[in-house]
mmCIF file of C-alpha atoms and ligand atoms in Angstrom:
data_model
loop_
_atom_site.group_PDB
_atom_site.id
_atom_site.type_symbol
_atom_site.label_atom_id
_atom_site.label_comp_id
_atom_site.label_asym_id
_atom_site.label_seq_id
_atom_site.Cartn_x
_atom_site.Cartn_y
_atom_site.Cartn_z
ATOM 1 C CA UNK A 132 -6.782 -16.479 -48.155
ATOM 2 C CA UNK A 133 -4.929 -14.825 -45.572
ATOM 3 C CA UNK A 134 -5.942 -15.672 -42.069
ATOM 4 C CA UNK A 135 -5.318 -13.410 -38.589
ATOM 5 C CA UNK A 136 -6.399 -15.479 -35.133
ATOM 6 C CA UNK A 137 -7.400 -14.027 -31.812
ATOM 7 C CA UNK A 138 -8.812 -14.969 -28.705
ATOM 8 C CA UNK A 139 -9.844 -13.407 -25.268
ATOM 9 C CA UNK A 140 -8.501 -16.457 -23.483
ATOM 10 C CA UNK A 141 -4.707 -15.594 -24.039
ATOM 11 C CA UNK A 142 -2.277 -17.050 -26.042
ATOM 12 C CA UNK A 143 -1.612 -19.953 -23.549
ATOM 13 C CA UNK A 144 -5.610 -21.611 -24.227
ATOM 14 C CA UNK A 145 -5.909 -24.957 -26.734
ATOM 15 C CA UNK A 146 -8.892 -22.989 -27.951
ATOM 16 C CA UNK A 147 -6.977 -20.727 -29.880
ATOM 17 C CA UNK A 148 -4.038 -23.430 -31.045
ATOM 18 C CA UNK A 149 -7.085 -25.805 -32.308
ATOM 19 C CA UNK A 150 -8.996 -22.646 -33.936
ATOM 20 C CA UNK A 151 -4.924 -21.665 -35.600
ATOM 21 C CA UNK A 152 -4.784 -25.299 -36.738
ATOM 22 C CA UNK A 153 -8.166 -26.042 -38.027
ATOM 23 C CA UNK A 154 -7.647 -23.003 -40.317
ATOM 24 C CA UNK A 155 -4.397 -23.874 -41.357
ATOM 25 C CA UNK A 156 -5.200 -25.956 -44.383
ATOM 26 C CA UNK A 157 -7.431 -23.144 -45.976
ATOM 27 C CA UNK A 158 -4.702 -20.378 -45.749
ATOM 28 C CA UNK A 159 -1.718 -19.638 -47.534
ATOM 29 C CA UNK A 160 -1.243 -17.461 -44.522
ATOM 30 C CA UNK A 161 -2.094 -17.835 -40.646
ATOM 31 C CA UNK A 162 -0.823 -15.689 -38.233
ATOM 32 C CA UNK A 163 -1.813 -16.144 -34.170
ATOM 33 C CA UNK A 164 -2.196 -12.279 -32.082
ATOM 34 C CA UNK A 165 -3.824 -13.333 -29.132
ATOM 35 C CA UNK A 166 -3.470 -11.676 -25.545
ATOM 36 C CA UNK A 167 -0.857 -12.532 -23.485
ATOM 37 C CA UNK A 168 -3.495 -13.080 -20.274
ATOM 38 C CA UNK A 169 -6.827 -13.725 -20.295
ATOM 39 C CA UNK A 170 -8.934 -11.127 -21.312
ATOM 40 C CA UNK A 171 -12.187 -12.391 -21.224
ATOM 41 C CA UNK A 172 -14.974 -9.903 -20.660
ATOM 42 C CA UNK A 173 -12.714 -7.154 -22.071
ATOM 43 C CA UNK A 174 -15.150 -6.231 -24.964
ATOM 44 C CA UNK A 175 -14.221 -3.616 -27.041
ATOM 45 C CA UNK A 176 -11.472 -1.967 -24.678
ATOM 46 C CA UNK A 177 -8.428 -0.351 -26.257
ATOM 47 C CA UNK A 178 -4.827 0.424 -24.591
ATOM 48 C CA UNK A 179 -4.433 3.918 -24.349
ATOM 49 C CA UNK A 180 -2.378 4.634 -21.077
ATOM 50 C CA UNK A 181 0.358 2.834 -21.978
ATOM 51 C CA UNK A 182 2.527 1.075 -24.700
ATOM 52 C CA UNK A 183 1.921 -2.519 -26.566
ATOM 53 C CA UNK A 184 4.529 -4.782 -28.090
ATOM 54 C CA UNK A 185 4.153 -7.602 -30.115
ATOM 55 C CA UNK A 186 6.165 -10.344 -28.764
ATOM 56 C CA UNK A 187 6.669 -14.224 -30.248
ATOM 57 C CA UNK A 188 5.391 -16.792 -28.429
ATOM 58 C CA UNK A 189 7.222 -20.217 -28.490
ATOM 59 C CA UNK A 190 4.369 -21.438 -31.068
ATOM 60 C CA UNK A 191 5.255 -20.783 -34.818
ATOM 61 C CA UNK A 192 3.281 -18.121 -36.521
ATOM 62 C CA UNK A 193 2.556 -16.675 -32.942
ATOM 63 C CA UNK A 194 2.678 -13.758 -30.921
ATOM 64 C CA UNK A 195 0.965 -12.200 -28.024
ATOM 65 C CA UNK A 196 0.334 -8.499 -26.780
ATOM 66 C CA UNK A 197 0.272 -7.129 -23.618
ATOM 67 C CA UNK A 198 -3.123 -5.826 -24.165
ATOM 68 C CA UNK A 199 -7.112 -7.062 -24.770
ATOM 69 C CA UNK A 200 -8.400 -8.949 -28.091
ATOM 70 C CA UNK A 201 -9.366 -5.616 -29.769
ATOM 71 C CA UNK A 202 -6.066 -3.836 -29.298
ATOM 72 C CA UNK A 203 -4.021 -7.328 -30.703
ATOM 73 C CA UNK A 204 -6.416 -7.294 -33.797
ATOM 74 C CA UNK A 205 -5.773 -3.807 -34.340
ATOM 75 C CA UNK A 206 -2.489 -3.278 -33.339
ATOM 76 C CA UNK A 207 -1.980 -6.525 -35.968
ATOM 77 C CA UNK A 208 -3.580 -5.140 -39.091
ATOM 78 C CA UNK A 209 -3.236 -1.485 -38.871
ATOM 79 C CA UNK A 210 0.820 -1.882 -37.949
ATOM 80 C CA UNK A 211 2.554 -5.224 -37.463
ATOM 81 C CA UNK A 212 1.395 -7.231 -39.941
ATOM 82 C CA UNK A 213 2.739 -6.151 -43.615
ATOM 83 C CA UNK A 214 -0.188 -7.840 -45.219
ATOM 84 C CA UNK A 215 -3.931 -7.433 -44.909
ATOM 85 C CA UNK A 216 -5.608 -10.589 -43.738
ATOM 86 C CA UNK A 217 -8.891 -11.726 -45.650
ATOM 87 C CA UNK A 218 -10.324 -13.007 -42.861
ATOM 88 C CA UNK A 219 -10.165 -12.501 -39.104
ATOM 89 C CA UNK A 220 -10.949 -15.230 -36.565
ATOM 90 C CA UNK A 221 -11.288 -15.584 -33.027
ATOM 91 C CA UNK A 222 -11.600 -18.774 -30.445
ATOM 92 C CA UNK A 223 -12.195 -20.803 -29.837
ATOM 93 C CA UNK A 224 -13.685 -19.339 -26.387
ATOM 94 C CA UNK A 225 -14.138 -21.705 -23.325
ATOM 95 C CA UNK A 226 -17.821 -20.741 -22.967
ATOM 96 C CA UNK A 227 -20.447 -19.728 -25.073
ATOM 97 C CA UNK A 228 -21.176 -16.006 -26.273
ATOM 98 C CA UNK A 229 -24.511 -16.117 -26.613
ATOM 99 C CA UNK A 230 -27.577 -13.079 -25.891
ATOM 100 C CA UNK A 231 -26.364 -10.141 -23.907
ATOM 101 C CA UNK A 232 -22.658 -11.438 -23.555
ATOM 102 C CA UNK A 233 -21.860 -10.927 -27.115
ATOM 103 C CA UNK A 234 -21.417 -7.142 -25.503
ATOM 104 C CA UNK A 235 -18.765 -7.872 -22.994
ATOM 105 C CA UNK A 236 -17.111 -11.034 -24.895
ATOM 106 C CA UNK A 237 -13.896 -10.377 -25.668
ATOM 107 C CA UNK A 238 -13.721 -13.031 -28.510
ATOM 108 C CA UNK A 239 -16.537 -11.250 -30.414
ATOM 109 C CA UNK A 240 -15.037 -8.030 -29.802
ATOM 110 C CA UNK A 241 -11.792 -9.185 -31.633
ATOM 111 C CA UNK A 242 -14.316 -10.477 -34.446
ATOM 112 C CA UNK A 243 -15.435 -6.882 -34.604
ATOM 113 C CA UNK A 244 -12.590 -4.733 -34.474
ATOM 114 C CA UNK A 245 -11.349 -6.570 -38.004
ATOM 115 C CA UNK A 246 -15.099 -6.315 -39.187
ATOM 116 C CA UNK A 247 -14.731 -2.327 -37.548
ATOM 117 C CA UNK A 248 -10.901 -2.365 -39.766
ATOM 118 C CA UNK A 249 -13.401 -3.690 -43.043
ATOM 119 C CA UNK A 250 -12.518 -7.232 -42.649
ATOM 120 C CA UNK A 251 -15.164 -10.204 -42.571
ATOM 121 C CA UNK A 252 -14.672 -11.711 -39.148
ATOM 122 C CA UNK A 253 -15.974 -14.489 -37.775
ATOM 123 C CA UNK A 254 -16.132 -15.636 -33.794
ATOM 124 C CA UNK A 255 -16.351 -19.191 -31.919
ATOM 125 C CA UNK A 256 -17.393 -20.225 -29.417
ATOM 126 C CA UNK A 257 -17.874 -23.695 -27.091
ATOM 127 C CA UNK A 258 -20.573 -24.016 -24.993
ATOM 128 C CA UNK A 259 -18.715 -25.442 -21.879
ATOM 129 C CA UNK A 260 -16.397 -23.904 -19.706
ATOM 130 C CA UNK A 261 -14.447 -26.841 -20.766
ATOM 131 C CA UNK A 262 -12.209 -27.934 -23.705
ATOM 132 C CA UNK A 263 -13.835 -31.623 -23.765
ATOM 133 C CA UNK A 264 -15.349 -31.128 -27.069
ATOM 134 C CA UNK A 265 -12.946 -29.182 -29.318
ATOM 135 C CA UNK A 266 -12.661 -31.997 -31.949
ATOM 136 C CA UNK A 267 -16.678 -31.508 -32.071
ATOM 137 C CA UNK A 268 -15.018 -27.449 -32.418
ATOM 138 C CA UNK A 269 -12.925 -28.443 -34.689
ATOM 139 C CA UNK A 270 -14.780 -29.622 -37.075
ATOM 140 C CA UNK A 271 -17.746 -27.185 -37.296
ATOM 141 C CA UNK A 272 -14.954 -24.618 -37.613
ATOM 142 C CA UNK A 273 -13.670 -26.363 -40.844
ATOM 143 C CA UNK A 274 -17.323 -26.795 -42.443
ATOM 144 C CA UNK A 275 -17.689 -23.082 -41.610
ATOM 145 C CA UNK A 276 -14.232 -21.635 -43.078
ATOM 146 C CA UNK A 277 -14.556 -24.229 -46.012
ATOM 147 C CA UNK A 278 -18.249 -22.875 -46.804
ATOM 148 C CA UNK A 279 -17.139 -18.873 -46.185
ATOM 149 C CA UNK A 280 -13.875 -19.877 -48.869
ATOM 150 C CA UNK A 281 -16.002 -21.384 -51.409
ATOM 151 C CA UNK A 282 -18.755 -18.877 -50.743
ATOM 152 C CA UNK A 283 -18.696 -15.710 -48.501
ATOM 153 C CA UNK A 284 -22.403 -15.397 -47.055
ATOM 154 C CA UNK A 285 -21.970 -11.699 -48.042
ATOM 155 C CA UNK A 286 -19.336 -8.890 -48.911
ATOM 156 C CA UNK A 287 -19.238 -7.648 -45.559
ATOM 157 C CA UNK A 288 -20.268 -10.046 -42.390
ATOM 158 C CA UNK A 289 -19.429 -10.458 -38.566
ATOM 159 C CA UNK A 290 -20.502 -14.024 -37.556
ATOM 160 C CA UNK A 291 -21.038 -15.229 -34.145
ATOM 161 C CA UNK A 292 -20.854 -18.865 -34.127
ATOM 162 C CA UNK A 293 -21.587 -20.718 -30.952
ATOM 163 C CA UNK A 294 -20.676 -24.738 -30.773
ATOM 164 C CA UNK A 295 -22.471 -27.020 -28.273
ATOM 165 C CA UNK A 296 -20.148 -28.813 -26.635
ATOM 166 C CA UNK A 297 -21.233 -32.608 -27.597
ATOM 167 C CA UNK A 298 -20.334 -35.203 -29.171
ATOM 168 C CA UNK A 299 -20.051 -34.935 -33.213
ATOM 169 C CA UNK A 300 -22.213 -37.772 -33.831
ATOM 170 C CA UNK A 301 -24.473 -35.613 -30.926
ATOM 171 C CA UNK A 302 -24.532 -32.506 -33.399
ATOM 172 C CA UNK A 303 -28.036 -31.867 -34.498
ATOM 173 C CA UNK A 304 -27.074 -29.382 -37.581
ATOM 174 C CA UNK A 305 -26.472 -25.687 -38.019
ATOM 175 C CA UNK A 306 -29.246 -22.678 -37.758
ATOM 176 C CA UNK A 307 -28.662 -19.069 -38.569
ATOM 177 C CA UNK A 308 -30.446 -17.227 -35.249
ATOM 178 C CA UNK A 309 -30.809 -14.104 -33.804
ATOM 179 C CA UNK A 310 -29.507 -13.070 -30.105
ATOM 180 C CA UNK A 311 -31.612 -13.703 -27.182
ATOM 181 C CA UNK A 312 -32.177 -12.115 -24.132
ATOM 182 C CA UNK A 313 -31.109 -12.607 -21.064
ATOM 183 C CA UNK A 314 -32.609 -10.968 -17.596
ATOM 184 C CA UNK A 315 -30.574 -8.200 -15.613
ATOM 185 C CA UNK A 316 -27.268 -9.788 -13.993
ATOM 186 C CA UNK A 317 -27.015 -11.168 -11.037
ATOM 187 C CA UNK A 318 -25.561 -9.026 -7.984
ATOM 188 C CA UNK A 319 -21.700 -8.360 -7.152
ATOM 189 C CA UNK A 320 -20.160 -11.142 -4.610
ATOM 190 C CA UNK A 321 -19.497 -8.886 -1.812
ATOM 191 C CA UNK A 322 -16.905 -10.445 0.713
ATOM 192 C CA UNK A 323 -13.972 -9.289 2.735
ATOM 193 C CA UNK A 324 -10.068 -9.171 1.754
ATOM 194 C CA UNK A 325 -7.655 -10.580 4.813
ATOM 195 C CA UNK A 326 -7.287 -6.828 6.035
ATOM 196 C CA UNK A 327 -11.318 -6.853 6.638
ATOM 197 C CA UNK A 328 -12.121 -4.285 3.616
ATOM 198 C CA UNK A 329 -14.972 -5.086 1.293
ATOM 199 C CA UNK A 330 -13.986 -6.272 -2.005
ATOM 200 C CA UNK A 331 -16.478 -7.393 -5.036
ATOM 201 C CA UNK A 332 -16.891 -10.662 -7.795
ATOM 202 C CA UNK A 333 -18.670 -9.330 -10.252
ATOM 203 C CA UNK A 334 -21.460 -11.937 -10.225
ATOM 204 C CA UNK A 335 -22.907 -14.564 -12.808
ATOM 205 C CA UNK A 336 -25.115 -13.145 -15.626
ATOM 206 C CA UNK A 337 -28.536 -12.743 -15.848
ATOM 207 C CA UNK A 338 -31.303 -15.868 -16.173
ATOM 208 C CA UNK A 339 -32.446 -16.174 -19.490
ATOM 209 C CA UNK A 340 -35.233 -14.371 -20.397
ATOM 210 C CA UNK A 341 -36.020 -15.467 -24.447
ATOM 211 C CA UNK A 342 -34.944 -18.647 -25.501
ATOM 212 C CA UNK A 343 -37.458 -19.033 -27.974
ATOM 213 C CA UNK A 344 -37.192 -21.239 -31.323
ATOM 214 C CA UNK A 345 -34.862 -18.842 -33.104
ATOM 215 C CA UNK A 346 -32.571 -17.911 -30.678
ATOM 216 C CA UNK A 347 -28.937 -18.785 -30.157
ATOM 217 C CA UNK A 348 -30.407 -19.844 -26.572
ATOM 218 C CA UNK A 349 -32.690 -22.337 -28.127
ATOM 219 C CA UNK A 350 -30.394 -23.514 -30.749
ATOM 220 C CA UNK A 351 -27.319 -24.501 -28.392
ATOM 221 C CA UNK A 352 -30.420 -26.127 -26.074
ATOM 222 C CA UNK A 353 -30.982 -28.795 -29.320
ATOM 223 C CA UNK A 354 -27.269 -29.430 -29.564
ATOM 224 C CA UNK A 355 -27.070 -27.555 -33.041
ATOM 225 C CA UNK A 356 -24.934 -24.619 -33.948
ATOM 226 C CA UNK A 357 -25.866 -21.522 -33.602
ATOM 227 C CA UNK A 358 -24.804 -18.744 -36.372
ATOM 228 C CA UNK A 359 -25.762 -15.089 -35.840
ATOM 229 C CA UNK A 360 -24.868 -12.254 -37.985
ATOM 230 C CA UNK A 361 -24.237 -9.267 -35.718
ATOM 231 C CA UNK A 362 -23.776 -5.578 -36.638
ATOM 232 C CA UNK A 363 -22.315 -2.730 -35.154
ATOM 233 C CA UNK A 364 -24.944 -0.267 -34.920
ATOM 234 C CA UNK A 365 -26.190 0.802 -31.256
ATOM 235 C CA UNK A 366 -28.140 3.453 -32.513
ATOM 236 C CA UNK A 367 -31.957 2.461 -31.842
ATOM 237 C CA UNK A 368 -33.640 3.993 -35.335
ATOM 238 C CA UNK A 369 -37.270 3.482 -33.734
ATOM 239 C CA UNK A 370 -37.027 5.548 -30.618
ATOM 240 C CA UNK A 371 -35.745 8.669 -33.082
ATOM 241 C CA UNK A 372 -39.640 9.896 -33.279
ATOM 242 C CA UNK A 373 -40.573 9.776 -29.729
ATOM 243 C CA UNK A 374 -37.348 11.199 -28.980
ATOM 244 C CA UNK A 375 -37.993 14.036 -31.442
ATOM 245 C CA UNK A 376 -41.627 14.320 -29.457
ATOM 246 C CA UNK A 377 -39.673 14.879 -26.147
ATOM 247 C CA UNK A 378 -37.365 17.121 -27.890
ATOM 248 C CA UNK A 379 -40.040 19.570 -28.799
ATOM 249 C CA UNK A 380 -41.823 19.693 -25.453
ATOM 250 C CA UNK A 381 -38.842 20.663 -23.833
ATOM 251 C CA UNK A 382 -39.121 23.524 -21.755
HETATM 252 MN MN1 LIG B 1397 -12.967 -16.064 -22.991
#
Protein backbone atom coordinates (compact mmCIF):
# COMPACT_ATOMS: atom_id res chain seq x y z
CA UNK A 1 0.00 0.00 0.00
CA UNK A 2 1.20 3.16 -1.18
CA UNK A 3 -0.05 6.16 0.68
CA UNK A 4 -0.27 10.13 -0.67
CA UNK A 5 -1.35 12.78 2.36
CA UNK A 6 -2.99 16.14 1.98
CA UNK A 7 -4.56 18.67 3.89
CA UNK A 8 -6.26 22.17 3.44
CA UNK A 9 -4.61 23.38 6.61
CA UNK A 10 -1.00 23.66 5.09
CA UNK A 11 1.88 21.79 5.60
CA UNK A 12 2.76 23.60 8.92
CA UNK A 13 -0.75 21.92 10.91
CA UNK A 14 -0.13 18.68 13.50
CA UNK A 15 -3.26 17.50 11.75
CA UNK A 16 -1.58 16.49 8.81
CA UNK A 17 1.92 15.21 10.65
CA UNK A 18 -0.47 12.95 13.05
CA UNK A 19 -2.72 11.83 9.89
CA UNK A 20 1.27 11.12 7.92
CA UNK A 21 2.21 9.19 11.08
CA UNK A 22 -0.80 7.24 11.95
CA UNK A 23 -0.58 5.84 8.38
CA UNK A 24 2.88 5.16 8.47
CA UNK A 25 2.83 1.64 9.79
CA UNK A 26 0.33 0.42 7.02
CA UNK A 27 2.46 1.72 4.04
CA UNK A 28 5.45 0.67 2.43
CA UNK A 29 5.16 4.14 1.06
CA UNK A 30 3.93 7.63 2.54
CA UNK A 31 4.49 10.65 0.93
CA UNK A 32 3.13 14.28 2.56
CA UNK A 33 1.80 17.13 -0.53
CA UNK A 34 0.06 19.45 1.48
CA UNK A 35 -0.33 23.34 0.77
CA UNK A 36 2.14 25.53 1.74
CA UNK A 37 -0.72 28.05 3.48
CA UNK A 38 -3.85 27.35 4.58
CA UNK A 39 -6.26 26.64 2.15
CA UNK A 40 -9.22 25.91 3.86
CA UNK A 41 -12.46 26.59 2.04
CA UNK A 42 -10.59 26.24 -1.28
CA UNK A 43 -12.79 23.30 -2.55
CA UNK A 44 -12.12 22.07 -5.72
CA UNK A 45 -10.02 25.16 -7.09
CA UNK A 46 -7.16 24.52 -9.49
CA UNK A 47 -3.98 26.87 -10.33
CA UNK A 48 -4.27 27.99 -13.66
CA UNK A 49 -2.78 31.62 -13.80
CA UNK A 50 0.33 30.78 -12.72
CA UNK A 51 3.09 28.10 -12.07
CA UNK A 52 3.38 25.37 -9.03
CA UNK A 53 6.52 23.80 -7.65
CA UNK A 54 6.91 21.14 -5.42
CA UNK A 55 9.21 22.11 -2.75
CA UNK A 56 10.59 19.86 0.49
CA UNK A 57 9.60 20.79 3.60
CA UNK A 58 12.02 20.22 6.59
CA UNK A 59 9.77 17.01 7.51
CA UNK A 60 10.95 13.71 5.78
CA UNK A 61 8.74 12.38 3.09
CA UNK A 62 7.35 16.04 2.74
CA UNK A 63 6.69 18.68 0.46
CA UNK A 64 4.39 21.55 -0.02
CA UNK A 65 2.95 23.51 -3.14
CA UNK A 66 2.26 26.85 -3.62
CA UNK A 67 -1.22 26.09 -4.51
CA UNK A 68 -4.82 24.58 -2.89
CA UNK A 69 -5.34 20.74 -1.76
CA UNK A 70 -6.69 19.76 -5.23
CA UNK A 71 -3.85 21.16 -7.30
CA UNK A 72 -1.05 19.32 -4.63
CA UNK A 73 -3.03 15.98 -5.11
CA UNK A 74 -2.97 16.38 -8.67
CA UNK A 75 0.02 17.99 -9.40
CA UNK A 76 1.42 14.79 -7.06
CA UNK A 77 -0.03 11.87 -8.95
CA UNK A 78 -0.39 12.99 -12.44
CA UNK A 79 3.54 14.43 -12.42
CA UNK A 80 5.78 14.39 -9.36
CA UNK A 81 5.31 11.36 -7.91
CA UNK A 82 6.86 8.31 -10.09
CA UNK A 83 4.51 5.90 -8.46
CA UNK A 84 0.74 5.69 -8.22
CA UNK A 85 -0.46 5.81 -4.65
CA UNK A 86 -3.23 3.18 -3.58
CA UNK A 87 -4.72 5.32 -1.42
CA UNK A 88 -5.10 9.07 -0.96
CA UNK A 89 -5.67 10.74 2.42
CA UNK A 90 -6.35 13.99 3.72
CA UNK A 91 -6.38 15.67 7.48
CA UNK A 92 -6.66 15.68 9.67
CA UNK A 93 -8.79 19.09 9.38
CA UNK A 94 -9.16 21.40 12.50
CA UNK A 95 -12.98 21.37 12.21
CA UNK A 96 -15.48 19.17 11.09
CA UNK A 97 -16.73 18.78 7.33
CA UNK A 98 -19.92 17.89 7.84
CA UNK A 99 -23.56 18.80 5.58
CA UNK A 100 -23.15 21.59 3.11
CA UNK A 101 -19.33 22.22 3.89
CA UNK A 102 -18.23 19.05 2.37
CA UNK A 103 -18.68 21.56 -0.89
CA UNK A 104 -16.25 24.22 0.06
CA UNK A 105 -13.83 21.92 2.34
CA UNK A 106 -10.73 21.85 1.04
CA UNK A 107 -9.73 18.53 2.81
CA UNK A 108 -12.58 16.67 1.04
CA UNK A 109 -11.78 18.25 -2.10
CA UNK A 110 -8.18 16.75 -1.95
CA UNK A 111 -10.08 13.34 -1.07
CA UNK A 112 -11.81 13.86 -4.38
CA UNK A 113 -9.44 14.94 -6.82
CA UNK A 114 -7.47 11.33 -6.16
CA UNK A 115 -11.04 9.65 -6.15
CA UNK A 116 -11.61 12.22 -9.59
CA UNK A 117 -7.60 10.70 -10.70
CA UNK A 118 -9.41 6.84 -9.91
CA UNK A 119 -7.94 6.53 -6.56
CA UNK A 120 -9.99 5.48 -3.31
CA UNK A 121 -9.64 8.49 -1.06
CA UNK A 122 -10.57 8.94 2.14
CA UNK A 123 -10.98 12.46 4.29
CA UNK A 124 -10.77 13.39 8.20
CA UNK A 125 -11.89 15.38 9.99
CA UNK A 126 -12.00 16.72 13.97
CA UNK A 127 -14.82 18.22 15.22
CA UNK A 128 -13.12 21.17 17.11
CA UNK A 129 -11.40 23.99 15.87
CA UNK A 130 -8.83 22.59 18.11
CA UNK A 131 -6.10 19.88 18.06
CA UNK A 132 -7.00 18.69 21.81
CA UNK A 133 -8.18 15.40 20.70
CA UNK A 134 -5.92 14.09 17.91
CA UNK A 135 -4.82 10.95 19.87
CA UNK A 136 -8.81 10.30 19.97
CA UNK A 137 -7.89 11.19 15.76
CA UNK A 138 -5.40 9.11 15.81
CA UNK A 139 -6.71 6.25 16.59
CA UNK A 140 -10.03 6.14 14.65
CA UNK A 141 -7.73 6.88 11.70
CA UNK A 142 -5.78 3.58 12.34
CA UNK A 143 -9.07 1.36 12.88
CA UNK A 144 -10.21 2.97 9.61
CA UNK A 145 -6.93 2.46 7.34
CA UNK A 146 -6.42 -1.01 9.10
CA UNK A 147 -10.18 -2.05 8.15
CA UNK A 148 -9.90 -0.34 4.33
CA UNK A 149 -6.21 -2.62 4.11
CA UNK A 150 -7.71 -5.75 5.20
CA UNK A 151 -10.94 -4.97 3.39
CA UNK A 152 -11.73 -2.06 0.94
CA UNK A 153 -15.57 -1.20 1.56
CA UNK A 154 -15.71 -1.21 -2.29
CA UNK A 155 -13.55 -0.96 -5.59
CA UNK A 156 -14.08 2.56 -5.92
CA UNK A 157 -15.02 4.87 -2.66
CA UNK A 158 -14.58 8.58 -1.40
CA UNK A 159 -15.10 8.53 2.42
CA UNK A 160 -15.80 11.44 4.54
CA UNK A 161 -14.96 10.63 7.98
CA UNK A 162 -15.71 13.12 10.68
CA UNK A 163 -14.11 12.49 14.43
CA UNK A 164 -15.74 14.07 17.52
CA UNK A 165 -13.34 15.59 19.31
CA UNK A 166 -13.59 13.60 22.85
CA UNK A 167 -12.05 11.63 24.79
CA UNK A 168 -11.34 7.86 23.44
CA UNK A 169 -12.86 6.25 26.31
CA UNK A 170 -15.80 9.18 25.33
CA UNK A 171 -16.14 7.53 21.74
CA UNK A 172 -19.54 6.07 21.36
CA UNK A 173 -18.69 3.85 18.05
CA UNK A 174 -18.73 4.39 14.32
CA UNK A 175 -22.02 4.90 11.93
CA UNK A 176 -22.01 5.07 8.18
CA UNK A 177 -24.49 8.40 7.55
CA UNK A 178 -25.58 10.46 4.99
CA UNK A 179 -24.94 14.46 4.77
CA UNK A 180 -27.23 16.77 6.44
CA UNK A 181 -28.43 19.98 5.80
CA UNK A 182 -27.66 22.97 6.90
CA UNK A 183 -29.84 26.44 6.46
CA UNK A 184 -28.59 29.32 4.03
CA UNK A 185 -25.27 31.03 5.47
CA UNK A 186 -25.12 33.58 7.52
CA UNK A 187 -24.45 37.25 6.05
CA UNK A 188 -20.91 38.82 5.06
CA UNK A 189 -19.20 40.85 8.14
CA UNK A 190 -19.29 44.17 6.61
CA UNK A 191 -16.78 46.64 8.37
CA UNK A 192 -14.37 49.32 7.36
CA UNK A 193 -10.46 49.04 6.42
CA UNK A 194 -8.21 52.02 8.20
CA UNK A 195 -8.68 54.14 4.88
CA UNK A 196 -12.69 54.06 5.65
CA UNK A 197 -13.58 51.64 2.54
CA UNK A 198 -15.94 48.77 3.12
CA UNK A 199 -14.37 45.48 3.25
CA UNK A 200 -16.24 41.91 3.91
CA UNK A 201 -15.72 38.44 6.38
CA UNK A 202 -17.40 36.11 4.73
CA UNK A 203 -19.65 35.07 7.64
CA UNK A 204 -20.28 31.75 9.70
CA UNK A 205 -22.36 29.02 7.94
CA UNK A 206 -25.74 28.36 8.00
CA UNK A 207 -27.83 26.87 11.31
CA UNK A 208 -28.50 23.43 10.91
CA UNK A 209 -31.44 22.54 9.37
CA UNK A 210 -31.53 18.27 9.48
CA UNK A 211 -29.77 16.69 12.09
CA UNK A 212 -31.86 13.82 12.19
CA UNK A 213 -30.80 10.14 13.39
CA UNK A 214 -28.75 9.37 10.30
CA UNK A 215 -26.98 12.28 9.70
CA UNK A 216 -23.33 13.16 10.13
CA UNK A 217 -25.00 16.11 12.28
CA UNK A 218 -26.59 13.66 14.60
CA UNK A 219 -23.82 11.24 14.71
CA UNK A 220 -20.92 13.77 15.80
CA UNK A 221 -23.92 15.11 18.41
CA UNK A 222 -23.59 11.28 20.20
CA UNK A 223 -19.83 11.49 20.20
CA UNK A 224 -19.56 8.63 17.48
CA UNK A 225 -17.91 8.79 14.13
CA UNK A 226 -19.43 9.70 11.40
CA UNK A 227 -18.57 7.87 7.87
CA UNK A 228 -20.24 9.09 4.66
CA UNK A 229 -19.63 7.84 1.27
CA UNK A 230 -19.83 10.81 -1.09
CA UNK A 231 -19.95 10.87 -4.92
CA UNK A 232 -19.22 13.20 -7.47
CA UNK A 233 -22.26 13.58 -9.37
CA UNK A 234 -24.11 17.14 -9.26
CA UNK A 235 -26.35 16.25 -11.83
CA UNK A 236 -29.97 16.05 -10.14
CA UNK A 237 -31.48 12.79 -12.26
CA UNK A 238 -35.12 13.62 -10.82
CA UNK A 239 -35.63 17.13 -12.02
CA UNK A 240 -34.66 15.71 -15.83
CA UNK A 241 -38.66 15.18 -16.48
CA UNK A 242 -39.97 18.41 -15.31
CA UNK A 243 -37.17 19.98 -16.95
CA UNK A 244 -38.03 18.18 -20.20
CA UNK A 245 -41.86 19.56 -19.42
CA UNK A 246 -40.45 23.18 -19.38
CA UNK A 247 -38.40 22.41 -22.32
CA UNK A 248 -41.35 21.68 -24.49
CA UNK A 249 -43.51 24.63 -23.48
CA UNK A 250 -40.97 26.89 -24.43
CA UNK A 251 -42.02 29.51 -26.58
MN1 LIG B 1 -9.09 23.23 7.03
Amino acid sequence: MRILVSNDDGVFSPGLHALADAVAGFATEVIVVAPEADRSGASNSLTLDRPLYVRPSVRPHTHFVNGTPTDCVHVAVTGFLDWRPDLVVSGINKGQNLAEDTLYSGTVAAAMEGFLLGIPAIAFSLSAHNFSRLDTATHVVQRVISGVVHAPPSKHYLLNVNIPSVPLGELQGYEVTRLGRRHEAQPVIRTHSPRGEPMYWVGPPGEIRDATPGTDFHAIAQNRVSITPLRVDLGSASEMDSLAQWLQRLP
